[in-house]
Short mmCIF file of C-alpha atoms and ligand atoms in Angstrom, two decimals:
data_model
loop_
_atom_site.label_atom_id
_atom_site.label_comp_id
_atom_site.label_asym_id
_atom_site.label_seq_id
_atom_site.Cartn_x
_atom_site.Cartn_y
_atom_site.Cartn_z
CA UNK Q 1 0.00 0.00 0.00
CA UNK Q 2 1.22 3.51 -0.71
CA UNK Q 3 -0.10 6.96 0.05
CA UNK Q 4 0.90 10.31 -1.43
CA UNK Q 5 0.50 13.64 0.35
CA UNK Q 6 0.94 17.02 -1.35
CA UNK Q 7 2.07 20.25 0.32
CA UNK Q 8 2.26 18.60 3.70
CA UNK Q 9 3.39 20.24 6.93
CA UNK Q 10 6.27 18.13 8.30
CA UNK Q 11 6.60 19.75 11.76
CA UNK Q 12 5.43 16.56 13.45
CA UNK Q 13 7.63 14.37 11.24
CA UNK Q 14 10.99 15.78 12.42
CA UNK Q 15 12.20 15.60 16.01
CA UNK Q 16 13.51 19.18 15.91
CA UNK Q 17 9.87 20.17 15.39
CA UNK Q 18 10.77 22.83 12.81
CA UNK Q 19 7.81 23.96 10.75
CA UNK Q 20 8.46 23.28 7.09
CA UNK Q 21 6.40 22.09 4.15
CA UNK Q 22 7.19 19.25 1.76
CA UNK Q 23 5.88 19.43 -1.81
CA UNK Q 24 5.28 15.66 -1.81
CA UNK Q 25 5.54 12.93 0.80
CA UNK Q 26 5.02 9.33 -0.28
CA UNK Q 27 4.53 6.54 2.25
CA UNK Q 28 5.42 3.07 0.98
CA UNK Q 29 5.40 -0.53 2.16
CA UNK Q 30 7.24 -2.57 -0.46
CA UNK Q 31 9.78 -2.42 -3.26
CA UNK Q 32 6.86 -2.71 -5.71
CA UNK Q 33 5.35 0.42 -4.17
CA UNK Q 34 8.67 2.22 -4.68
CA UNK Q 35 8.87 1.07 -8.33
CA UNK Q 36 5.37 2.47 -8.95
CA UNK Q 37 6.13 5.69 -7.08
CA UNK Q 38 9.34 6.31 -9.03
CA UNK Q 39 7.52 5.68 -12.33
CA UNK Q 40 4.60 7.94 -11.43
CA UNK Q 41 6.36 10.77 -9.62
CA UNK Q 42 9.69 10.69 -11.56
CA UNK Q 43 11.39 12.62 -8.73
CA UNK Q 44 14.51 14.59 -9.62
CA UNK Q 45 15.13 15.29 -5.94
CA UNK Q 46 14.17 12.94 -3.10
CA UNK Q 47 15.08 11.98 0.44
CA UNK Q 48 14.09 9.20 2.82
CA UNK Q 49 12.40 10.58 5.90
CA UNK Q 50 12.09 7.80 8.46
CA UNK Q 51 11.08 8.75 11.97
CA UNK Q 52 12.80 12.11 11.35
CA UNK Q 53 15.14 11.90 14.34
CA UNK Q 54 18.32 12.89 12.58
CA UNK Q 55 17.24 15.39 9.94
CA UNK Q 56 17.12 19.15 10.08
CA UNK Q 57 15.03 20.91 7.45
CA UNK Q 58 16.33 24.41 6.86
CA UNK Q 59 13.79 25.20 4.16
CA UNK Q 60 10.67 23.79 2.55
CA UNK Q 61 11.43 20.57 0.69
CA UNK Q 62 10.61 20.79 -3.00
CA UNK Q 63 11.26 17.17 -3.95
CA UNK Q 64 9.69 13.93 -2.76
CA UNK Q 65 10.09 12.58 0.77
CA UNK Q 66 9.78 8.79 0.94
CA UNK Q 67 8.64 7.37 4.27
CA UNK Q 68 8.59 3.62 4.96
CA UNK Q 69 5.52 2.42 6.87
CA UNK Q 70 6.18 -1.33 7.11
CA UNK Q 71 7.61 -2.34 10.45
CA UNK Q 72 7.25 -6.11 10.73
CA UNK Q 73 9.71 -8.27 12.62
CA UNK Q 74 10.49 -11.93 11.84
CA UNK Q 75 12.97 -14.42 13.26
CA UNK Q 76 14.64 -15.98 10.24
CA UNK Q 77 17.16 -18.23 12.02
CA UNK Q 78 17.24 -19.63 15.53
CA UNK Q 79 19.95 -21.87 17.03
CA UNK Q 80 21.12 -22.67 20.57
CA UNK Q 81 23.75 -20.02 20.09
CA UNK Q 82 21.99 -17.09 18.40
CA UNK Q 83 19.05 -15.83 16.40
CA UNK Q 84 18.86 -13.73 13.28
CA UNK Q 85 15.96 -11.30 13.29
CA UNK Q 86 14.79 -9.30 10.32
CA UNK Q 87 13.06 -5.99 10.99
CA UNK Q 88 11.53 -3.76 8.36
CA UNK Q 89 12.54 -0.14 7.98
CA UNK Q 90 9.64 1.46 9.86
CA UNK Q 91 10.08 -0.76 12.94
CA UNK Q 92 10.75 1.45 15.95
CA UNK Q 93 14.35 1.01 17.10
CA UNK Q 94 13.75 0.93 20.83
CA UNK Q 95 10.86 -1.52 20.44
CA UNK Q 96 13.38 -3.87 18.80
CA UNK Q 97 15.84 -3.37 21.66
CA UNK Q 98 13.09 -3.86 24.27
CA UNK Q 99 12.01 -7.08 22.54
CA UNK Q 100 15.59 -8.41 22.39
CA UNK Q 101 16.05 -7.80 26.12
CA UNK Q 102 12.77 -9.51 26.95
CA UNK Q 103 13.78 -12.52 24.84
CA UNK Q 104 17.19 -12.83 26.53
CA UNK Q 105 19.11 -11.88 23.37
CA UNK Q 106 22.40 -9.99 23.62
CA UNK Q 107 23.93 -7.45 21.25
CA UNK Q 108 21.89 -4.25 21.10
CA UNK Q 109 20.98 -3.62 24.76
CA UNK Q 110 23.51 -0.75 25.04
CA UNK Q 111 21.61 0.98 22.24
CA UNK Q 112 18.49 1.32 24.41
CA UNK Q 113 16.32 4.43 24.18
CA UNK Q 114 17.87 5.81 21.00
CA UNK Q 115 15.10 7.60 19.11
CA UNK Q 116 15.32 5.98 15.67
CA UNK Q 117 13.67 3.66 13.22
CA UNK Q 118 15.35 0.42 12.14
CA UNK Q 119 15.83 1.76 8.60
CA UNK Q 120 17.84 4.72 9.85
CA UNK Q 121 20.08 2.68 12.15
CA UNK Q 122 22.57 1.46 9.51
CA UNK Q 123 22.75 4.79 7.66
CA UNK Q 124 24.67 6.56 10.39
CA UNK Q 125 25.58 3.35 12.23
CA UNK Q 126 23.90 4.52 15.44
CA UNK Q 127 26.07 4.05 18.48
CA UNK Q 128 26.15 4.61 22.21
CA UNK Q 129 27.91 3.34 25.35
CA UNK Q 130 30.58 1.36 23.53
CA UNK Q 131 28.23 -0.37 21.07
CA UNK Q 132 27.30 0.34 17.48
CA UNK Q 133 24.52 -1.02 15.28
CA UNK Q 134 27.21 -2.51 13.01
CA UNK Q 135 28.19 -4.96 15.76
CA UNK Q 136 24.86 -6.78 15.30
CA UNK Q 137 23.87 -6.08 11.67
CA UNK Q 138 24.40 -8.99 9.28
CA UNK Q 139 22.51 -7.76 6.20
CA UNK Q 140 20.93 -4.53 4.97
CA UNK Q 141 18.34 -4.86 2.23
CA UNK Q 142 17.61 -1.81 0.10
CA UNK Q 143 15.79 -0.69 -3.01
CA UNK Q 144 18.24 0.56 -5.61
CA UNK Q 145 16.65 3.53 -7.33
CA UNK Q 146 18.93 3.18 -10.38
CA UNK Q 147 18.32 -0.47 -11.20
CA UNK Q 148 14.86 -0.51 -9.48
CA UNK Q 149 15.91 -3.82 -7.90
CA UNK Q 150 16.20 -5.03 -4.32
CA UNK Q 151 19.83 -5.47 -3.22
CA UNK Q 152 21.20 -7.22 -0.12
CA UNK Q 153 24.48 -6.02 1.36
CA UNK Q 154 26.51 -7.97 3.89
CA UNK Q 155 27.84 -6.20 6.98
CA UNK Q 156 31.26 -5.88 5.34
CA UNK Q 157 29.81 -4.37 2.18
CA UNK Q 158 28.10 -1.63 4.21
CA UNK Q 159 31.56 -0.05 5.00
CA UNK Q 160 30.52 0.82 8.53
CA UNK Q 161 32.63 3.21 10.58
CA UNK Q 162 31.96 5.73 13.36
CA UNK Q 163 28.62 7.36 12.36
CA UNK Q 164 29.38 6.29 8.78
CA UNK Q 165 28.28 3.76 6.17
CA UNK Q 166 28.05 3.28 2.43
CA UNK Q 167 24.54 4.78 2.68
CA UNK Q 168 26.07 8.17 3.55
CA UNK Q 169 28.71 7.80 0.82
CA UNK Q 170 28.49 5.88 -2.48
CA UNK Q 171 24.82 4.98 -2.05
CA UNK Q 172 23.68 8.42 -0.87
CA UNK Q 173 20.77 9.50 -3.04
CA UNK Q 174 20.47 6.00 -4.50
CA UNK Q 175 19.42 3.50 -1.81
CA UNK Q 176 16.17 3.24 0.12
CA UNK Q 177 16.51 0.80 3.01
CA UNK Q 178 13.73 -1.78 3.24
CA UNK Q 179 14.85 -4.08 6.06
CA UNK Q 180 17.79 -4.91 8.31
CA UNK Q 181 18.88 -8.28 9.72
CA UNK Q 182 20.57 -8.57 13.12
CA UNK Q 183 22.42 -11.45 14.75
CA UNK Q 184 21.77 -11.56 18.50
CA UNK Q 185 23.46 -13.93 20.90
CA UNK Q 186 21.81 -16.21 23.44
CA UNK Q 187 25.00 -16.03 25.55
CA UNK Q 188 25.67 -13.21 27.99
CA UNK Q 189 28.19 -10.72 26.65
CA UNK Q 190 27.90 -7.56 28.75
CA UNK Q 191 29.67 -4.50 27.40
CA UNK Q 192 30.06 -2.23 30.42
CA UNK Q 193 33.29 -0.38 29.70
CA UNK Q 194 31.84 3.05 28.87
CA UNK Q 195 31.64 5.87 31.44
CA UNK Q 196 29.24 5.30 34.31
CA UNK Q 197 27.53 2.23 32.79
CA UNK Q 198 29.24 -0.27 35.11
CA UNK Q 199 28.38 1.57 38.33
CA UNK Q 200 24.75 2.06 37.22
CA UNK Q 201 24.48 -1.64 36.34
CA UNK Q 202 26.06 -2.74 39.61
CA UNK Q 203 23.72 -0.47 41.56
CA UNK Q 204 20.88 -2.47 40.00
CA UNK Q 205 22.31 -5.82 41.06
CA UNK Q 206 24.62 -6.89 38.23
CA UNK Q 207 24.94 -7.40 34.50
CA UNK Q 208 21.61 -8.83 33.40
CA UNK Q 209 20.08 -7.65 30.15
CA UNK Q 210 17.25 -5.96 32.01
CA UNK Q 211 19.62 -4.12 34.38
CA UNK Q 212 21.80 -2.93 31.50
CA UNK Q 213 18.79 -1.63 29.61
CA UNK Q 214 17.44 0.12 32.70
CA UNK Q 215 20.85 1.63 33.48
CA UNK Q 216 21.30 2.98 29.95
CA UNK Q 217 17.76 4.37 29.86
CA UNK Q 218 18.41 6.12 33.19
CA UNK Q 219 21.74 7.61 32.02
CA UNK Q 220 20.21 8.81 28.77
CA UNK Q 221 17.16 10.36 30.35
CA UNK Q 222 19.36 12.24 32.83
CA UNK Q 223 21.51 13.75 30.08
CA UNK Q 224 19.45 13.89 26.91
CA UNK Q 225 16.28 15.88 26.30
CA UNK Q 226 13.15 14.02 25.20
CA UNK Q 227 12.38 15.25 21.67
CA UNK Q 228 8.66 15.07 22.45
CA UNK Q 229 9.20 17.73 25.09
CA UNK Q 230 12.10 19.75 23.66
CA UNK Q 231 12.83 19.56 19.92
CA UNK Q 232 16.29 18.10 19.17
CA UNK Q 233 18.05 15.47 17.10
CA UNK Q 234 20.34 13.91 19.71
CA UNK Q 235 23.99 14.71 19.15
CA UNK Q 236 24.07 17.53 16.63
CA UNK Q 237 27.81 17.14 15.98
CA UNK Q 238 30.09 14.16 15.44
CA UNK Q 239 32.95 13.64 17.85
CA UNK Q 240 35.97 14.82 15.82
CA UNK Q 241 38.74 12.36 14.97
CA UNK Q 242 42.13 14.09 15.00
CA UNK Q 243 45.82 13.20 14.80
CA UNK Q 244 47.14 11.96 18.12
CA UNK Q 245 49.76 14.74 18.05
CA UNK Q 246 47.00 17.38 17.90
CA UNK Q 247 45.28 15.84 20.93
CA UNK Q 248 48.57 15.58 22.83
CA UNK Q 249 49.27 19.27 22.18
CA UNK Q 250 45.82 20.21 23.52
CA UNK Q 251 46.27 17.97 26.54
CA UNK Q 252 49.20 20.11 27.70
CA UNK Q 253 46.80 22.93 28.60
CA UNK Q 254 43.73 20.73 29.11
CA UNK Q 255 44.90 17.59 30.93
CA UNK Q 256 41.27 16.57 31.66
CA UNK Q 257 40.23 16.59 27.98
CA UNK Q 258 38.62 13.22 27.10
CA UNK Q 259 40.32 11.25 24.29
CA UNK Q 260 39.16 7.90 22.92
CA UNK Q 261 41.11 5.34 20.91
CA UNK Q 262 40.00 4.79 17.31
CA UNK Q 263 39.78 1.07 16.52
CA UNK Q 264 42.39 0.06 13.95
CA UNK Q 265 44.04 3.49 13.79
CA UNK Q 266 46.92 4.13 16.18
CA UNK Q 267 47.75 7.54 14.75
CA UNK Q 268 44.38 9.17 15.47
CA UNK Q 269 42.09 9.67 18.46
CA UNK Q 270 38.49 10.77 18.93
CA UNK Q 271 37.74 13.87 21.00
CA UNK Q 272 34.45 14.61 22.77
CA UNK Q 273 32.71 17.44 20.91
CA UNK Q 274 30.39 17.85 23.91
CA UNK Q 275 33.38 18.55 26.15
CA UNK Q 276 34.86 21.03 23.64
CA UNK Q 277 31.55 22.92 23.35
CA UNK Q 278 31.08 22.84 27.11
CA UNK Q 279 34.63 24.18 27.73
CA UNK Q 280 34.10 26.83 25.08
CA UNK Q 281 31.51 28.14 27.55
CA UNK Q 282 28.43 27.24 25.56
CA UNK Q 283 26.63 24.62 27.64
CA UNK Q 284 23.15 26.02 28.27
CA UNK Q 285 23.80 28.94 25.88
CA UNK Q 286 20.58 30.34 24.44
CA UNK Q 287 19.95 32.48 21.38
CA UNK Q 288 16.24 33.29 21.16
CA UNK Q 289 14.31 30.11 20.48
CA UNK Q 290 17.35 27.85 20.00
CA UNK Q 291 20.07 26.78 22.38
CA UNK Q 292 22.75 24.37 23.50
CA UNK Q 293 21.26 21.83 25.90
CA UNK Q 294 22.04 22.53 29.55
CA UNK Q 295 22.98 18.94 30.42
CA UNK Q 296 24.67 17.74 27.21
CA UNK Q 297 26.44 20.36 25.11
CA UNK Q 298 26.47 18.13 22.03
CA UNK Q 299 22.72 18.57 21.66
CA UNK Q 300 21.15 21.66 20.10
CA UNK Q 301 17.54 22.28 21.05
CA UNK Q 302 14.48 24.10 19.75
CA UNK Q 303 12.89 25.89 22.69
CA UNK Q 304 9.80 26.42 20.55
CA UNK Q 305 9.08 28.11 17.25
CA UNK Q 306 12.59 27.79 15.77
CA UNK Q 307 13.20 27.45 12.06
CA UNK Q 308 15.90 25.18 10.68
CA UNK Q 309 17.78 28.36 9.79
CA UNK Q 310 17.82 29.40 13.46
CA UNK Q 311 19.33 26.03 14.41
CA UNK Q 312 21.97 26.28 11.67
CA UNK Q 313 22.96 29.80 12.72
CA UNK Q 314 23.54 28.48 16.23
CA UNK Q 315 25.44 25.48 14.84
CA UNK Q 316 27.80 27.79 12.90
CA UNK Q 317 28.35 29.89 16.00
CA UNK Q 318 29.17 26.79 18.07
CA UNK Q 319 31.65 25.55 15.42
CA UNK Q 320 33.30 28.97 15.34
CA UNK Q 321 33.68 29.11 19.12
CA UNK Q 322 35.17 25.60 19.27
CA UNK Q 323 37.59 26.48 16.48
CA UNK Q 324 38.63 29.71 18.24
CA UNK Q 325 39.15 27.97 21.57
CA UNK Q 326 40.76 24.71 20.50
CA UNK Q 327 41.61 24.98 16.79
CA UNK Q 328 39.38 21.93 16.15
CA UNK Q 329 36.77 21.67 13.39
CA UNK Q 330 33.54 19.95 14.35
CA UNK Q 331 30.87 19.03 11.84
CA UNK Q 332 27.18 18.07 12.03
CA UNK Q 333 26.13 14.51 12.55
CA UNK Q 334 22.56 15.47 11.65
CA UNK Q 335 21.51 15.46 7.99
CA UNK Q 336 20.91 19.07 7.03
CA UNK Q 337 18.51 19.67 4.14
N1 LIG G 1 31.12 16.16 28.17
C1 LIG G 1 31.24 17.36 28.81
N2 LIG G 1 30.23 18.27 28.66
C2 LIG G 1 29.11 18.01 27.93
C3 LIG G 1 29.00 16.77 27.28
C4 LIG G 1 30.02 15.85 27.41
O1 LIG G 1 32.22 17.64 29.48
O2 LIG G 1 28.24 18.87 27.86
C5 LIG G 1 32.18 15.15 28.35
C6 LIG G 1 31.68 14.00 29.23
O3 LIG G 1 31.88 14.26 30.59
C7 LIG G 1 32.55 12.86 28.74
C8 LIG G 1 32.72 13.14 27.27
O4 LIG G 1 32.49 14.55 27.10
O5 LIG G 1 33.80 12.88 29.36
C9 LIG G 1 31.78 12.34 26.39
O6 LIG G 1 30.43 12.61 26.77
P1 LIG G 1 29.29 11.49 26.71
O7 LIG G 1 29.75 10.24 27.33
O8 LIG G 1 28.03 12.11 27.21
O9 LIG G 1 29.17 11.14 25.17
P2 LIG G 1 29.29 12.01 23.88
O10 LIG G 1 30.60 11.79 23.23
O11 LIG G 1 28.92 13.40 24.21
C10 LIG G 1 28.38 10.08 22.33
C11 LIG G 1 27.34 9.90 21.26
C12 LIG G 1 25.96 9.84 21.88
C13 LIG G 1 25.92 8.67 22.84
C14 LIG G 1 27.02 8.88 23.90
C15 LIG G 1 27.13 7.72 24.85
C16 LIG G 1 28.25 10.96 19.28
C17 LIG G 1 28.17 12.08 18.32
N3 LIG G 1 27.43 11.00 20.31
O12 LIG G 1 28.14 11.34 22.95
O13 LIG G 1 25.05 9.59 20.83
O14 LIG G 1 24.66 8.55 23.47
O15 LIG G 1 28.30 9.02 23.25
O16 LIG G 1 27.74 6.66 24.22
O17 LIG G 1 29.05 10.03 19.07
C18 LIG G 1 23.53 10.58 19.30
O18 LIG G 1 24.26 10.16 18.41
O19 LIG G 1 22.48 11.23 19.06
C19 LIG G 1 23.92 10.37 20.68
C20 LIG G 1 23.24 10.89 21.69
#
């Protein structure tokens, strides 16, 4: 089934809550729907708008927004060791995590309470608390808008990296994700190495799936604003990856600056953009109806009535201040349209 809307207000379809119009929005279920829609609408410009948690509209959208509406979940393999579950693009991310925890399946529990749909998860390789979606994804199935065929990519073929994948690179503007398959383990494999996760889990009685999920939900809700209450798109910026020598030079004056190892790359380290913004004096900064969140400086918020342009002006200001203070360039993690 498919449904086409014309001149639609998309304020309630983006978590920043910015008021913009889209010329056309097409909801689809299947690859056949997409084939029909591409033949009928012949879009020259299009974008996939999932749950809208990582997109900032800075103007009205004149092309076609495609929104998946199928969110079924099926177990396609089950052994004593693991299961493989297939979830369609519109499946709510946290519902999948909640289900996995309830079923005693390990692998995505650290990614609890991330506002996302399953289809968006591989695009930016969502990650939190030492885990990334790529650790569990086995296959991503997408509709190729050039060949009009369904293609299946293995984990390796997705070229996952920190907040990166082939869907943000070579397949940008070409692929529409239909479903994702995840391998989840029946054996306990707690991943508690990040920040205050271990103490929160221990305070709840130890490393069970349920305790880990509860701990992560508690940490997130303490630090991150609920987009239903305060418009935002989670981390607005990526944590910058810089040469180790650059970080070492900064550490001379800022010995408490957090630095994280980059897997497979000895010469570079990842800095915490939130720390840089905070130390640039901008945590809680407010400019009219937009601001830097008071508990997590990596998050920009819409206090009500902001346009995408207002958010971008603030983003440029934040980048400038970080550059002035630390000489580091930070760039958006959010897709800016
Ligand atoms: N920090 C500050 N001030 C701040 C924010 C952070 O000093 O205002 C410091 C923290 O004390 C800590 C370090 O910076 O030492 C890192 O902070 P945190 O652990 O909160 O994580 P983050 O690097 O700010 C990343 C992800 C989040 C994810 C958390 C937890 C990115 C862009 N962001 O944030 O992801 O939840 O780690 O794993 O990688 C998202 O992508 O939307 C998101 C929320």
